[in-house]
Structures are given as structure tokens and as C-alpha cells.
Amino acid sequence: MFGKDISKAVAFLNKDDLIGFPTETVYGLAANAFSIAAVQKIYQLKKRPTSNPLILHTHSVEAAVKYTSKMNPAAIKLAKSFWPGPLTLLLPKNNLIPDCVTSGSPLVAIRVPNHPVALALLTALDYPLVAPSANPYTRISPTNAQMVDDYFGESLPYILDGGSCAKGIESTIVGFDGDSPIVFRQGAISIDAIEFVVGKVKMKHEVKQEIVTPGMTKLHYAPKTKMHIIENLLDFMNVSPNHKVGFIGMGDRHICHPNLVFVSLSENNDLEEASMNLYQSMYILDSLGLDCIVIKKFPEHGIGRSMNDRIRRATYVSSE
């Protein structure tokens, strides 16, 4: 069941039930962060390993400060620049945050979402929410209420409907080596934008820290239909002429083939528009009973870098 009644969502959360709710990135599966029982329901419903921590959501910088034992100068600069917004900061937690939220880590991932419905909900509560994406573990993240309902149906008592998500991919996660920023997950805020505020940052692979953060598993954001990254669509169709193929691209359709379903993320080749439509396009093609879905890499700059990270995880094949 989904609707727009924030008081109803609050009532379910106060009973330690889960709800779906919108953010500017993707829809989240939310629970009272202070309730161990409610947090455990998230892991159970998503079938998510308890070793994979959750992101804490609150309504303001001032509220976020209450849940960390320290915010270094770089963290404060980033919070003031990007909150509310699609930035998650990995900070030392204090005793208010249960260990089950952080999977035993001394660090908690915190963000302030930039969505009017999310902020209204968070402001109406006297506790923060934990909220991973509202999808079964490793599946495509939902960017509208219907996708959430399709995934969970009656297992989820209420979904706050806030329309389609404006960003369409998850938040950027930034942690710290001392006071030096490290990007642990590329996301809706580009590395260029982060560096404009705090100077040069390191990437996770450049440091020795083995810190687990949300959204870092090798297989993630994946459709059930087999998905491939390709160089050339025509070559792929010539090799597999009888396969029913879904192609996710940019611009106008440029290849006609009876077995090809083409979805354009942006007819104007706009990467921001493309990121907003990426998951929904994957989800639509996944419902068509195709043999495979194919996609090309995006330009390796701005949000294109984050989109390439998502499609690499969606197409990951274990070598084991």
C-alpha cells in the first residue's frame, strides 16, 4: 500500500514496522535506527547480510552531529556544502547508535536527504532512520513507489509516495583517513564537486583501510536478466542474431533489429537525465523476458564515473 500520509508512516515506524520512503537518490526501506528489532527486520526483509551496514538518515546537520563523536573540518565543510543532498559521510559513531546499524564498525554512515517528503518525515520523528535501498539484496534499486511495491507487496505495510527520484543513483560516500577525505563509493555527487570543496581526495582502492560501507559488494544493482557491458551494439547483434536483446543507450535509436528493444536514457545525451533513468530502464527491460540486457560505458567524467561503477556491479560475474 502506498500513499502520501506522513502521519501514517510515522505510526508504522513508531510500532517498529518498516516503511518505504523517497529520497532524491532512490527509495529507502526505513526503520527506527534506535530499535534493534526494527533494524533486524530490514536485514530479514531484504535478505541482506548483517555484515553489510546501513546508512543513517536525519533531517539536518545539527541533528547529524548528535550521532557522531567527531566531525573533522573536512566533514563539516562537506556537510555544509552538500546537506541536504546525496552525500553520505562515514564518521565515528557515539553510543546512541546500536552496533547492528554499523555491523559492529565504530563508524556510522550518515546523510541528510534532499527530498521534501523525506525531510518532512524525518522532522516528524524523534529518532533517525536507517534506510538502505528498498529492494531485495543485490537487485535494482527502486526509483519510484511502484517498484518498491512490486518488490515487497504486502510484506511492507506502507510506502510513502514521493514521485520519481530526481537523481536516480545512490549517494556518494566519503570517509576519512585522519582528516583526509576518501571516496568509498562514487555516487550522485561527482568527485569533481567533492574536490572543489575539500581539495584532492583519495579513492578507496588507493588506501589500505578495509572499511565496509553500504553498496560496496561486487554484485549489486543487478537485474535477473543477464546483463553485459559491450563496445559495439551492431557487432553484438551480429554475433547473437536470434537473441532477444534489450539495449540501454543514449540519444536516438540508431539500429533497427526485430529482436532489439532500445531504451534511451536521454535523447539529448544528458548524463544527469541518464542517471535519473538508469535503474528504471534496467527494471523495465528486466520485466520483458529478454535473453540479455546490454549497455555501453558512459563518459568517464562527472556522474558518468558513478554510473559506470553501477553497471560494473550490475554485470559482475564471479570467477569462482
PDB file of C-alpha atoms in Angstrom:
ATOM      1  CA  MET A   1       0.000   0.000   0.000  1.00  0.00           C
ATOM      2  CA  PHE A   2       1.364   3.415  -0.858  1.00  0.00           C
ATOM      3  CA  GLY A   3       0.177   6.952  -0.262  1.00  0.00           C
ATOM      4  CA  LYS A   4       1.213  10.416   0.894  1.00  0.00           C
ATOM      5  CA  ASP A   5       0.177  10.332   4.568  1.00  0.00           C
ATOM      6  CA  ILE A   6       3.247  11.136   6.690  1.00  0.00           C
ATOM      7  CA  SER A   7       1.324  10.600   9.945  1.00  0.00           C
ATOM      8  CA  LYS A   8       0.501   7.068   8.844  1.00  0.00           C
ATOM      9  CA  ALA A   9       4.178   6.429   8.049  1.00  0.00           C
ATOM     10  CA  VAL A  10       5.149   7.748  11.493  1.00  0.00           C
ATOM     11  CA  ALA A  11       2.616   5.452  13.161  1.00  0.00           C
ATOM     12  CA  PHE A  12       4.084   2.378  11.480  1.00  0.00           C
ATOM     13  CA  LEU A  13       7.652   3.394  12.345  1.00  0.00           C
ATOM     14  CA  ASN A  14       6.693   4.012  15.975  1.00  0.00           C
ATOM     15  CA  LYS A  15       5.455   0.382  16.122  1.00  0.00           C
ATOM     16  CA  ASP A  16       8.853  -0.846  14.851  1.00  0.00           C
ATOM     17  CA  ASP A  17       7.387  -1.609  11.430  1.00  0.00           C
ATOM     18  CA  LEU A  18       9.221  -0.859   8.190  1.00  0.00           C
ATOM     19  CA  ILE A  19       8.110   1.584   5.510  1.00  0.00           C
ATOM     20  CA  GLY A  20       9.301   2.625   2.063  1.00  0.00           C
ATOM     21  CA  PHE A  21      10.076   6.299   1.577  1.00  0.00           C
ATOM     22  CA  PRO A  22      11.503   8.531  -1.163  1.00  0.00           C
ATOM     23  CA  THR A  23      14.813  10.321  -1.284  1.00  0.00           C
ATOM     24  CA  GLU A  24      16.380  12.259  -4.130  1.00  0.00           C
ATOM     25  CA  THR A  25      18.610   9.256  -4.907  1.00  0.00           C
ATOM     26  CA  VAL A  26      16.497   6.066  -4.608  1.00  0.00           C
ATOM     27  CA  TYR A  27      13.648   4.855  -2.408  1.00  0.00           C
ATOM     28  CA  GLY A  28      14.721   3.617   1.007  1.00  0.00           C
ATOM     29  CA  LEU A  29      13.498   0.826   3.270  1.00  0.00           C
ATOM     30  CA  ALA A  30      13.238   2.651   6.575  1.00  0.00           C
ATOM     31  CA  ALA A  31      13.263   1.665  10.239  1.00  0.00           C
ATOM     32  CA  ASN A  32      13.746   3.340  13.621  1.00  0.00           C
ATOM     33  CA  ALA A  33      17.540   3.433  13.973  1.00  0.00           C
ATOM     34  CA  PHE A  34      17.292   3.133  17.773  1.00  0.00           C
ATOM     35  CA  SER A  35      15.230  -0.071  17.647  1.00  0.00           C
ATOM     36  CA  ILE A  36      17.318  -3.232  17.288  1.00  0.00           C
ATOM     37  CA  ALA A  37      14.166  -5.225  16.480  1.00  0.00           C
ATOM     38  CA  ALA A  38      13.214  -2.843  13.666  1.00  0.00           C
ATOM     39  CA  VAL A  39      16.755  -2.801  12.245  1.00  0.00           C
ATOM     40  CA  GLN A  40      16.782  -6.606  12.194  1.00  0.00           C
ATOM     41  CA  LYS A  41      13.557  -6.563  10.146  1.00  0.00           C
ATOM     42  CA  ILE A  42      15.386  -4.655   7.398  1.00  0.00           C
ATOM     43  CA  TYR A  43      18.068  -7.326   7.123  1.00  0.00           C
ATOM     44  CA  GLN A  44      15.432 -10.050   7.100  1.00  0.00           C
ATOM     45  CA  LEU A  45      13.134  -8.461   4.507  1.00  0.00           C
ATOM     46  CA  LYS A  46      15.954  -7.521   2.136  1.00  0.00           C
ATOM     47  CA  LYS A  47      17.806 -10.806   2.774  1.00  0.00           C
ATOM     48  CA  ARG A  48      20.821  -8.590   3.336  1.00  0.00           C
ATOM     49  CA  PRO A  49      23.877  -9.929   5.204  1.00  0.00           C
ATOM     50  CA  THR A  50      24.159  -8.410   8.672  1.00  0.00           C
ATOM     51  CA  SER A  51      27.818  -7.708   7.860  1.00  0.00           C
ATOM     52  CA  ASN A  52      26.654  -5.002   5.428  1.00  0.00           C
ATOM     53  CA  PRO A  53      25.993  -1.792   7.405  1.00  0.00           C
ATOM     54  CA  LEU A  54      23.136   0.664   6.941  1.00  0.00           C
ATOM     55  CA  ILE A  55      23.005   4.410   6.298  1.00  0.00           C
ATOM     56  CA  LEU A  56      21.568   6.665   8.999  1.00  0.00           C
ATOM     57  CA  HIS A  57      19.178   9.363   7.725  1.00  0.00           C
ATOM     58  CA  THR A  58      18.326  12.514   9.636  1.00  0.00           C
ATOM     59  CA  HIS A  59      16.893  15.941   8.850  1.00  0.00           C
ATOM     60  CA  SER A  60      19.726  18.428   9.412  1.00  0.00           C
ATOM     61  CA  VAL A  61      23.425  18.931  10.041  1.00  0.00           C
ATOM     62  CA  GLU A  62      22.594  19.806  13.647  1.00  0.00           C
ATOM     63  CA  ALA A  63      20.731  16.514  14.103  1.00  0.00           C
ATOM     64  CA  ALA A  64      23.541  14.517  12.473  1.00  0.00           C
ATOM     65  CA  VAL A  65      26.079  15.934  14.931  1.00  0.00           C
ATOM     66  CA  LYS A  66      24.153  14.235  17.756  1.00  0.00           C
ATOM     67  CA  TYR A  67      25.042  10.772  16.428  1.00  0.00           C
ATOM     68  CA  THR A  68      28.783  11.146  15.898  1.00  0.00           C
ATOM     69  CA  SER A  69      31.615  11.595  18.369  1.00  0.00           C
ATOM     70  CA  LYS A  70      33.635  13.723  15.950  1.00  0.00           C
ATOM     71  CA  MET A  71      33.261  15.746  12.753  1.00  0.00           C
ATOM     72  CA  ASN A  72      36.623  16.839  11.402  1.00  0.00           C
ATOM     73  CA  PRO A  73      36.973  20.142   9.480  1.00  0.00           C
ATOM     74  CA  ALA A  74      36.680  18.469   6.062  1.00  0.00           C
ATOM     75  CA  ALA A  75      33.498  16.651   7.142  1.00  0.00           C
ATOM     76  CA  ILE A  76      31.988  19.916   8.376  1.00  0.00           C
ATOM     77  CA  LYS A  77      32.799  21.627   5.055  1.00  0.00           C
ATOM     78  CA  LEU A  78      31.227  18.797   3.068  1.00  0.00           C
ATOM     79  CA  ALA A  79      28.125  18.674   5.278  1.00  0.00           C
ATOM     80  CA  LYS A  80      27.567  22.419   4.983  1.00  0.00           C
ATOM     81  CA  SER A  81      28.085  22.283   1.211  1.00  0.00           C
ATOM     82  CA  PHE A  82      26.007  19.215   0.309  1.00  0.00           C
ATOM     83  CA  TRP A  83      23.407  18.598   3.035  1.00  0.00           C
ATOM     84  CA  PRO A  84      20.565  18.198   2.403  1.00  0.00           C
ATOM     85  CA  GLY A  85      21.791  16.178  -0.550  1.00  0.00           C
ATOM     86  CA  PRO A  86      23.166  12.893  -1.900  1.00  0.00           C
ATOM     87  CA  LEU A  87      26.292  12.799   0.260  1.00  0.00           C
ATOM     88  CA  THR A  88      26.928  10.188   2.955  1.00  0.00           C
ATOM     89  CA  LEU A  89      29.697  10.829   5.484  1.00  0.00           C
ATOM     90  CA  LEU A  90      31.430   7.977   7.294  1.00  0.00           C
ATOM     91  CA  LEU A  91      32.074   9.250  10.821  1.00  0.00           C
ATOM     92  CA  PRO A  92      32.912   7.904  14.298  1.00  0.00           C
ATOM     93  CA  LYS A  93      29.640   6.891  15.932  1.00  0.00           C
ATOM     94  CA  ASN A  94      28.636   7.539  19.514  1.00  0.00           C
ATOM     95  CA  ASN A  95      26.776   5.256  21.922  1.00  0.00           C
ATOM     96  CA  LEU A  96      23.338   6.339  20.690  1.00  0.00           C
ATOM     97  CA  ILE A  97      23.765   4.230  17.553  1.00  0.00           C
ATOM     98  CA  PRO A  98      23.291   0.450  18.014  1.00  0.00           C
ATOM     99  CA  ASP A  99      26.122  -1.735  16.719  1.00  0.00           C
ATOM    100  CA  CYS A 100      23.679  -3.581  14.429  1.00  0.00           C
ATOM    101  CA  VAL A 101      23.322  -0.394  12.351  1.00  0.00           C
ATOM    102  CA  THR A 102      27.066  -0.288  11.639  1.00  0.00           C
ATOM    103  CA  SER A 103      27.674  -4.068  11.584  1.00  0.00           C
ATOM    104  CA  GLY A 104      29.971  -3.631  14.560  1.00  0.00           C
ATOM    105  CA  SER A 105      32.063  -0.888  12.976  1.00  0.00           C
ATOM    106  CA  PRO A 106      32.994   2.153  15.091  1.00  0.00           C
ATOM    107  CA  LEU A 107      31.980   4.296  12.101  1.00  0.00           C
ATOM    108  CA  VAL A 108      28.448   5.244  11.086  1.00  0.00           C
ATOM    109  CA  ALA A 109      27.347   6.334   7.602  1.00  0.00           C
ATOM    110  CA  ILE A 110      25.145   9.437   7.916  1.00  0.00           C
ATOM    111  CA  ARG A 111      23.281  11.605   5.426  1.00  0.00           C
ATOM    112  CA  VAL A 112      20.569  14.262   5.196  1.00  0.00           C
ATOM    113  CA  PRO A 113      18.397  13.521   2.134  1.00  0.00           C
ATOM    114  CA  ASN A 114      17.219  16.321  -0.130  1.00  0.00           C
ATOM    115  CA  HIS A 115      13.591  15.360  -0.702  1.00  0.00           C
ATOM    116  CA  PRO A 116      10.640  17.287   0.773  1.00  0.00           C
ATOM    117  CA  VAL A 117       8.738  14.133   1.768  1.00  0.00           C
ATOM    118  CA  ALA A 118      11.807  12.561   3.375  1.00  0.00           C
ATOM    119  CA  LEU A 119      12.628  15.737   5.293  1.00  0.00           C
ATOM    120  CA  ALA A 120       9.037  16.145   6.457  1.00  0.00           C
ATOM    121  CA  LEU A 121       9.033  12.552   7.714  1.00  0.00           C
ATOM    122  CA  LEU A 122      12.409  12.846   9.460  1.00  0.00           C
ATOM    123  CA  THR A 123      11.394  16.140  11.094  1.00  0.00           C
ATOM    124  CA  ALA A 124       8.234  14.474  12.454  1.00  0.00           C
ATOM    125  CA  LEU A 125      10.258  11.781  14.259  1.00  0.00           C
ATOM    126  CA  ASP A 126      12.251  11.953  17.473  1.00  0.00           C
ATOM    127  CA  TYR A 127      14.766   9.391  16.187  1.00  0.00           C
ATOM    128  CA  PRO A 128      16.782   8.977  12.985  1.00  0.00           C
ATOM    129  CA  LEU A 129      16.022   6.343  10.361  1.00  0.00           C
ATOM    130  CA  VAL A 130      18.205   3.664   8.893  1.00  0.00           C
ATOM    131  CA  ALA A 131      17.361   3.133   5.250  1.00  0.00           C
ATOM    132  CA  PRO A 132      19.116   1.015   2.664  1.00  0.00           C
ATOM    133  CA  SER A 133      17.594   0.952  -0.817  1.00  0.00           C
ATOM    134  CA  ALA A 134      14.106  -0.602  -0.843  1.00  0.00           C
ATOM    135  CA  ASN A 135      14.907  -3.684  -2.917  1.00  0.00           C
ATOM    136  CA  PRO A 136      15.908  -7.297  -2.283  1.00  0.00           C
ATOM    137  CA  TYR A 137      19.648  -7.615  -1.739  1.00  0.00           C
ATOM    138  CA  THR A 138      21.744  -7.086  -4.935  1.00  0.00           C
ATOM    139  CA  ARG A 139      18.686  -6.210  -7.070  1.00  0.00           C
ATOM    140  CA  ILE A 140      17.998  -2.974  -8.978  1.00  0.00           C
ATOM    141  CA  SER A 141      17.411  -0.025  -6.651  1.00  0.00           C
ATOM    142  CA  PRO A 142      13.873   1.423  -6.905  1.00  0.00           C
ATOM    143  CA  THR A 143      13.322   4.971  -8.100  1.00  0.00           C
ATOM    144  CA  ASN A 144       9.544   5.134  -7.684  1.00  0.00           C
ATOM    145  CA  ALA A 145       6.933   3.789  -5.255  1.00  0.00           C
ATOM    146  CA  GLN A 146       5.550   1.222  -7.687  1.00  0.00           C
ATOM    147  CA  MET A 147       8.929  -0.511  -7.943  1.00  0.00           C
ATOM    148  CA  VAL A 148       9.036  -0.815  -4.146  1.00  0.00           C
ATOM    149  CA  ASP A 149       5.528  -2.253  -4.070  1.00  0.00           C
ATOM    150  CA  ASP A 150       6.416  -4.704  -6.846  1.00  0.00           C
ATOM    151  CA  TYR A 151       9.358  -5.934  -4.791  1.00  0.00           C
ATOM    152  CA  PHE A 152       7.701  -6.313  -1.392  1.00  0.00           C
ATOM    153  CA  GLY A 153       3.926  -6.141  -1.794  1.00  0.00           C
ATOM    154  CA  GLU A 154       2.072  -6.892   1.448  1.00  0.00           C
ATOM    155  CA  SER A 155       5.342  -7.584   3.284  1.00  0.00           C
ATOM    156  CA  LEU A 156       5.751  -3.809   3.573  1.00  0.00           C
ATOM    157  CA  PRO A 157       2.812  -2.116   5.339  1.00  0.00           C
ATOM    158  CA  TYR A 158       3.249   1.361   3.858  1.00  0.00           C
ATOM    159  CA  ILE A 159       5.173   3.212   1.156  1.00  0.00           C
ATOM    160  CA  LEU A 160       5.324   6.998   1.182  1.00  0.00           C
ATOM    161  CA  ASP A 161       4.922   8.075  -2.436  1.00  0.00           C
ATOM    162  CA  GLY A 162       7.124  10.999  -3.363  1.00  0.00           C
ATOM    163  CA  GLY A 163       7.162  10.556  -7.128  1.00  0.00           C
ATOM    164  CA  SER A 164      10.228   9.612  -9.159  1.00  0.00           C
ATOM    165  CA  CYS A 165      13.654  10.186  -7.647  1.00  0.00           C
ATOM    166  CA  ALA A 166      15.483  13.196  -9.067  1.00  0.00           C
ATOM    167  CA  LYS A 167      18.996  11.723  -9.016  1.00  0.00           C
ATOM    168  CA  GLY A 168      18.320   8.051  -9.644  1.00  0.00           C
ATOM    169  CA  ILE A 169      21.558   6.607  -8.231  1.00  0.00           C
ATOM    170  CA  GLU A 170      22.772   6.330  -4.664  1.00  0.00           C
ATOM    171  CA  SER A 171      24.660   8.874  -2.595  1.00  0.00           C
ATOM    172  CA  THR A 172      28.402   9.413  -2.729  1.00  0.00           C
ATOM    173  CA  ILE A 173      30.088   8.005   0.387  1.00  0.00           C
ATOM    174  CA  VAL A 174      33.077   9.892   1.808  1.00  0.00           C
ATOM    175  CA  GLY A 175      35.152   8.687   4.757  1.00  0.00           C
ATOM    176  CA  PHE A 176      38.412   9.892   6.195  1.00  0.00           C
ATOM    177  CA  ASP A 177      41.997   8.810   6.802  1.00  0.00           C
ATOM    178  CA  GLY A 178      42.665  11.078   9.743  1.00  0.00           C
ATOM    179  CA  ASP A 179      41.322  14.330   8.308  1.00  0.00           C
ATOM    180  CA  SER A 180      41.983  13.407   4.656  1.00  0.00           C
ATOM    181  CA  PRO A 181      38.831  12.588   2.624  1.00  0.00           C
ATOM    182  CA  ILE A 182      38.461   9.215   0.902  1.00  0.00           C
ATOM    183  CA  VAL A 183      35.692   8.420  -1.583  1.00  0.00           C
ATOM    184  CA  PHE A 184      34.442   4.956  -0.656  1.00  0.00           C
ATOM    185  CA  ARG A 185      31.530   4.912  -3.103  1.00  0.00           C
ATOM    186  CA  GLN A 186      31.024   7.070  -6.179  1.00  0.00           C
ATOM    187  CA  GLY A 187      27.506   8.411  -6.392  1.00  0.00           C
ATOM    188  CA  ALA A 188      25.198  11.265  -7.296  1.00  0.00           C
ATOM    189  CA  ILE A 189      27.731  13.936  -6.261  1.00  0.00           C
ATOM    190  CA  SER A 190      30.739  13.868  -8.563  1.00  0.00           C
ATOM    191  CA  ILE A 191      34.303  13.600  -7.335  1.00  0.00           C
ATOM    192  CA  ASP A 192      34.966  16.942  -9.024  1.00  0.00           C
ATOM    193  CA  ALA A 193      32.303  18.569  -6.844  1.00  0.00           C
ATOM    194  CA  ILE A 194      33.754  16.976  -3.696  1.00  0.00           C
ATOM    195  CA  GLU A 195      37.260  18.144  -4.586  1.00  0.00           C
ATOM    196  CA  PHE A 196      36.030  21.670  -5.263  1.00  0.00           C
ATOM    197  CA  VAL A 197      35.093  21.879  -1.571  1.00  0.00           C
ATOM    198  CA  VAL A 198      37.900  19.972   0.178  1.00  0.00           C
ATOM    199  CA  GLY A 199      40.697  19.653  -2.363  1.00  0.00           C
ATOM    200  CA  LYS A 200      42.216  16.439  -3.692  1.00  0.00           C
ATOM    201  CA  VAL A 201      40.622  13.231  -2.400  1.00  0.00           C
ATOM    202  CA  LYS A 202      41.769   9.636  -2.466  1.00  0.00           C
ATOM    203  CA  MET A 203      39.719   6.740  -3.809  1.00  0.00           C
ATOM    204  CA  LYS A 204      39.049   3.623  -1.746  1.00  0.00           C
ATOM    205  CA  HIS A 205      41.428   1.480  -3.810  1.00  0.00           C
ATOM    206  CA  GLU A 206      44.267   3.905  -3.050  1.00  0.00           C
ATOM    207  CA  VAL A 207      44.233   3.265   0.699  1.00  0.00           C
ATOM    208  CA  LYS A 208      44.825   0.206   2.860  1.00  0.00           C
ATOM    209  CA  GLN A 209      41.792   0.734   5.080  1.00  0.00           C
ATOM    210  CA  GLU A 210      39.416  -2.235   4.956  1.00  0.00           C
ATOM    211  CA  ILE A 211      36.262  -0.414   5.977  1.00  0.00           C
ATOM    212  CA  VAL A 212      32.919  -1.913   4.973  1.00  0.00           C
ATOM    213  CA  THR A 213      30.443   0.658   3.711  1.00  0.00           C
ATOM    214  CA  PRO A 214      26.994   0.212   2.143  1.00  0.00           C
ATOM    215  CA  GLY A 215      26.755  -0.572  -1.568  1.00  0.00           C
ATOM    216  CA  MET A 216      30.279  -1.930  -1.968  1.00  0.00           C
ATOM    217  CA  THR A 217      29.571  -5.574  -2.844  1.00  0.00           C
ATOM    218  CA  LYS A 218      30.917  -6.652  -6.239  1.00  0.00           C
ATOM    219  CA  LEU A 219      27.489  -7.830  -7.448  1.00  0.00           C
ATOM    220  CA  HIS A 220      24.879  -5.156  -6.824  1.00  0.00           C
ATOM    221  CA  TYR A 221      22.116  -3.152  -8.549  1.00  0.00           C
ATOM    222  CA  ALA A 222      21.576  -6.169 -10.826  1.00  0.00           C
ATOM    223  CA  PRO A 223      18.584  -7.328 -12.890  1.00  0.00           C
ATOM    224  CA  LYS A 224      17.607 -11.002 -13.005  1.00  0.00           C
ATOM    225  CA  THR A 225      18.197 -10.915 -16.765  1.00  0.00           C
ATOM    226  CA  LYS A 226      21.845 -11.408 -17.696  1.00  0.00           C
ATOM    227  CA  MET A 227      23.458  -8.042 -18.364  1.00  0.00           C
ATOM    228  CA  HIS A 228      26.594  -7.227 -20.360  1.00  0.00           C
ATOM    229  CA  ILE A 229      28.753  -4.172 -20.990  1.00  0.00           C
ATOM    230  CA  ILE A 230      29.523  -4.009 -24.710  1.00  0.00           C
ATOM    231  CA  GLU A 231      31.692  -1.948 -27.054  1.00  0.00           C
ATOM    232  CA  ASN A 232      29.553  -2.093 -30.194  1.00  0.00           C
ATOM    233  CA  LEU A 233      25.852  -2.946 -30.427  1.00  0.00           C
ATOM    234  CA  LEU A 234      25.910  -3.929 -34.101  1.00  0.00           C
ATOM    235  CA  ASP A 235      28.770  -6.380 -33.528  1.00  0.00           C
ATOM    236  CA  PHE A 236      26.905  -7.891 -30.584  1.00  0.00           C
ATOM    237  CA  MET A 237      23.697  -8.329 -32.592  1.00  0.00           C
ATOM    238  CA  ASN A 238      25.614  -9.919 -35.479  1.00  0.00           C
ATOM    239  CA  VAL A 239      27.150 -12.482 -33.120  1.00  0.00           C
ATOM    240  CA  SER A 240      23.806 -13.200 -31.404  1.00  0.00           C
ATOM    241  CA  PRO A 241      21.181 -12.524 -34.105  1.00  0.00           C
ATOM    242  CA  ASN A 242      18.478 -14.724 -32.544  1.00  0.00           C
ATOM    243  CA  HIS A 243      18.793 -13.359 -29.027  1.00  0.00           C
ATOM    244  CA  LYS A 244      16.096 -11.032 -27.731  1.00  0.00           C
ATOM    245  CA  VAL A 245      18.197  -8.124 -26.529  1.00  0.00           C
ATOM    246  CA  GLY A 246      17.440  -5.016 -24.525  1.00  0.00           C
ATOM    247  CA  PHE A 247      19.835  -2.145 -25.186  1.00  0.00           C
ATOM    248  CA  ILE A 248      20.191   0.782 -22.792  1.00  0.00           C
ATOM    249  CA  GLY A 249      21.729   3.744 -24.581  1.00  0.00           C
ATOM    250  CA  MET A 250      21.794   7.479 -25.092  1.00  0.00           C
ATOM    251  CA  GLY A 251      20.363   9.601 -27.887  1.00  0.00           C
ATOM    252  CA  ASP A 252      18.011   8.409 -30.619  1.00  0.00           C
ATOM    253  CA  ARG A 253      17.676   4.797 -31.710  1.00  0.00           C
ATOM    254  CA  HIS A 254      20.223   4.162 -34.439  1.00  0.00           C
ATOM    255  CA  ILE A 255      19.974   0.403 -35.092  1.00  0.00           C
ATOM    256  CA  CYS A 256      16.781  -1.346 -36.206  1.00  0.00           C
ATOM    257  CA  HIS A 257      16.558  -5.045 -35.480  1.00  0.00           C
ATOM    258  CA  PRO A 258      13.468  -7.232 -34.912  1.00  0.00           C
ATOM    259  CA  ASN A 259      14.947  -8.744 -31.739  1.00  0.00           C
ATOM    260  CA  LEU A 260      16.144  -5.466 -30.230  1.00  0.00           C
ATOM    261  CA  VAL A 261      14.345  -3.362 -27.618  1.00  0.00           C
ATOM    262  CA  PHE A 262      16.008   0.038 -27.289  1.00  0.00           C
ATOM    263  CA  VAL A 263      15.637   2.313 -24.262  1.00  0.00           C
ATOM    264  CA  SER A 264      17.177   5.773 -24.369  1.00  0.00           C
ATOM    265  CA  LEU A 265      18.252   7.231 -21.041  1.00  0.00           C
ATOM    266  CA  SER A 266      18.464  10.698 -22.547  1.00  0.00           C
ATOM    267  CA  GLU A 267      17.710  11.709 -26.117  1.00  0.00           C
ATOM    268  CA  ASN A 268      19.855  14.810 -25.513  1.00  0.00           C
ATOM    269  CA  ASN A 269      22.826  12.771 -24.219  1.00  0.00           C
ATOM    270  CA  ASP A 270      22.499  14.453 -20.822  1.00  0.00           C
ATOM    271  CA  LEU A 271      24.292  12.399 -18.164  1.00  0.00           C
ATOM    272  CA  GLU A 272      22.226  13.830 -15.289  1.00  0.00           C
ATOM    273  CA  GLU A 273      18.999  12.843 -17.046  1.00  0.00           C
ATOM    274  CA  ALA A 274      20.535   9.475 -17.908  1.00  0.00           C
ATOM    275  CA  SER A 275      21.412   8.739 -14.279  1.00  0.00           C
ATOM    276  CA  MET A 276      17.837   9.550 -13.235  1.00  0.00           C
ATOM    277  CA  ASN A 277      16.516   6.984 -15.731  1.00  0.00           C
ATOM    278  CA  LEU A 278      19.161   4.258 -15.432  1.00  0.00           C
ATOM    279  CA  TYR A 279      17.622   1.965 -12.801  1.00  0.00           C
ATOM    280  CA  GLN A 280      14.064   2.310 -14.062  1.00  0.00           C
ATOM    281  CA  SER A 281      15.210   1.407 -17.587  1.00  0.00           C
ATOM    282  CA  MET A 282      17.023  -1.656 -16.272  1.00  0.00           C
ATOM    283  CA  TYR A 283      13.896  -2.603 -14.318  1.00  0.00           C
ATOM    284  CA  ILE A 284      11.587  -2.231 -17.327  1.00  0.00           C
ATOM    285  CA  LEU A 285      13.806  -4.344 -19.575  1.00  0.00           C
ATOM    286  CA  ASP A 286      14.156  -6.941 -16.828  1.00  0.00           C
ATOM    287  CA  SER A 287      10.380  -7.496 -16.950  1.00  0.00           C
ATOM    288  CA  LEU A 288      10.246  -8.290 -20.685  1.00  0.00           C
ATOM    289  CA  GLY A 289      11.602 -11.856 -20.698  1.00  0.00           C
ATOM    290  CA  LEU A 290      14.661 -10.955 -22.805  1.00  0.00           C
ATOM    291  CA  ASP A 291      17.714 -13.139 -23.263  1.00  0.00           C
ATOM    292  CA  CYS A 292      20.011 -10.353 -22.113  1.00  0.00           C
ATOM    293  CA  ILE A 293      20.389  -6.633 -21.496  1.00  0.00           C
ATOM    294  CA  VAL A 294      23.379  -4.754 -22.928  1.00  0.00           C
ATOM    295  CA  ILE A 295      24.792  -1.331 -22.202  1.00  0.00           C
ATOM    296  CA  LYS A 296      27.810   0.735 -23.151  1.00  0.00           C
ATOM    297  CA  LYS A 297      30.056   2.509 -20.664  1.00  0.00           C
ATOM    298  CA  PHE A 298      29.362   6.169 -20.079  1.00  0.00           C
ATOM    299  CA  PRO A 299      31.894   9.000 -20.453  1.00  0.00           C
ATOM    300  CA  GLU A 300      34.331   8.688 -17.562  1.00  0.00           C
ATOM    301  CA  HIS A 301      33.711  12.108 -16.058  1.00  0.00           C
ATOM    302  CA  GLY A 302      31.241  13.696 -13.636  1.00  0.00           C
ATOM    303  CA  ILE A 303      28.314  11.443 -12.770  1.00  0.00           C
ATOM    304  CA  GLY A 304      29.304   9.170 -15.668  1.00  0.00           C
ATOM    305  CA  ARG A 305      32.005   7.696 -13.412  1.00  0.00           C
ATOM    306  CA  SER A 306      29.374   6.775 -10.831  1.00  0.00           C
ATOM    307  CA  MET A 307      27.095   5.277 -13.479  1.00  0.00           C
ATOM    308  CA  ASN A 308      29.976   3.136 -14.750  1.00  0.00           C
ATOM    309  CA  ASP A 309      30.527   1.905 -11.200  1.00  0.00           C
ATOM    310  CA  ARG A 310      26.860   0.838 -11.042  1.00  0.00           C
ATOM    311  CA  ILE A 311      26.839  -1.017 -14.351  1.00  0.00           C
ATOM    312  CA  ARG A 312      30.108  -2.798 -13.495  1.00  0.00           C
ATOM    313  CA  ARG A 313      28.473  -4.119 -10.334  1.00  0.00           C
ATOM    314  CA  ALA A 314      25.249  -4.988 -12.182  1.00  0.00           C
ATOM    315  CA  THR A 315      27.220  -7.067 -14.708  1.00  0.00           C
ATOM    316  CA  TYR A 316      29.717  -8.622 -12.277  1.00  0.00           C
ATOM    317  CA  VAL A 317      30.386 -12.329 -12.809  1.00  0.00           C
ATOM    318  CA  SER A 318      32.294 -14.208 -10.120  1.00  0.00           C
ATOM    319  CA  SER A 319      35.384 -16.092 -11.274  1.00  0.00           C
ATOM    320  CA  GLU A 320      34.847 -18.734  -8.595  1.00  0.00           C
TER     321      GLU A 320
END
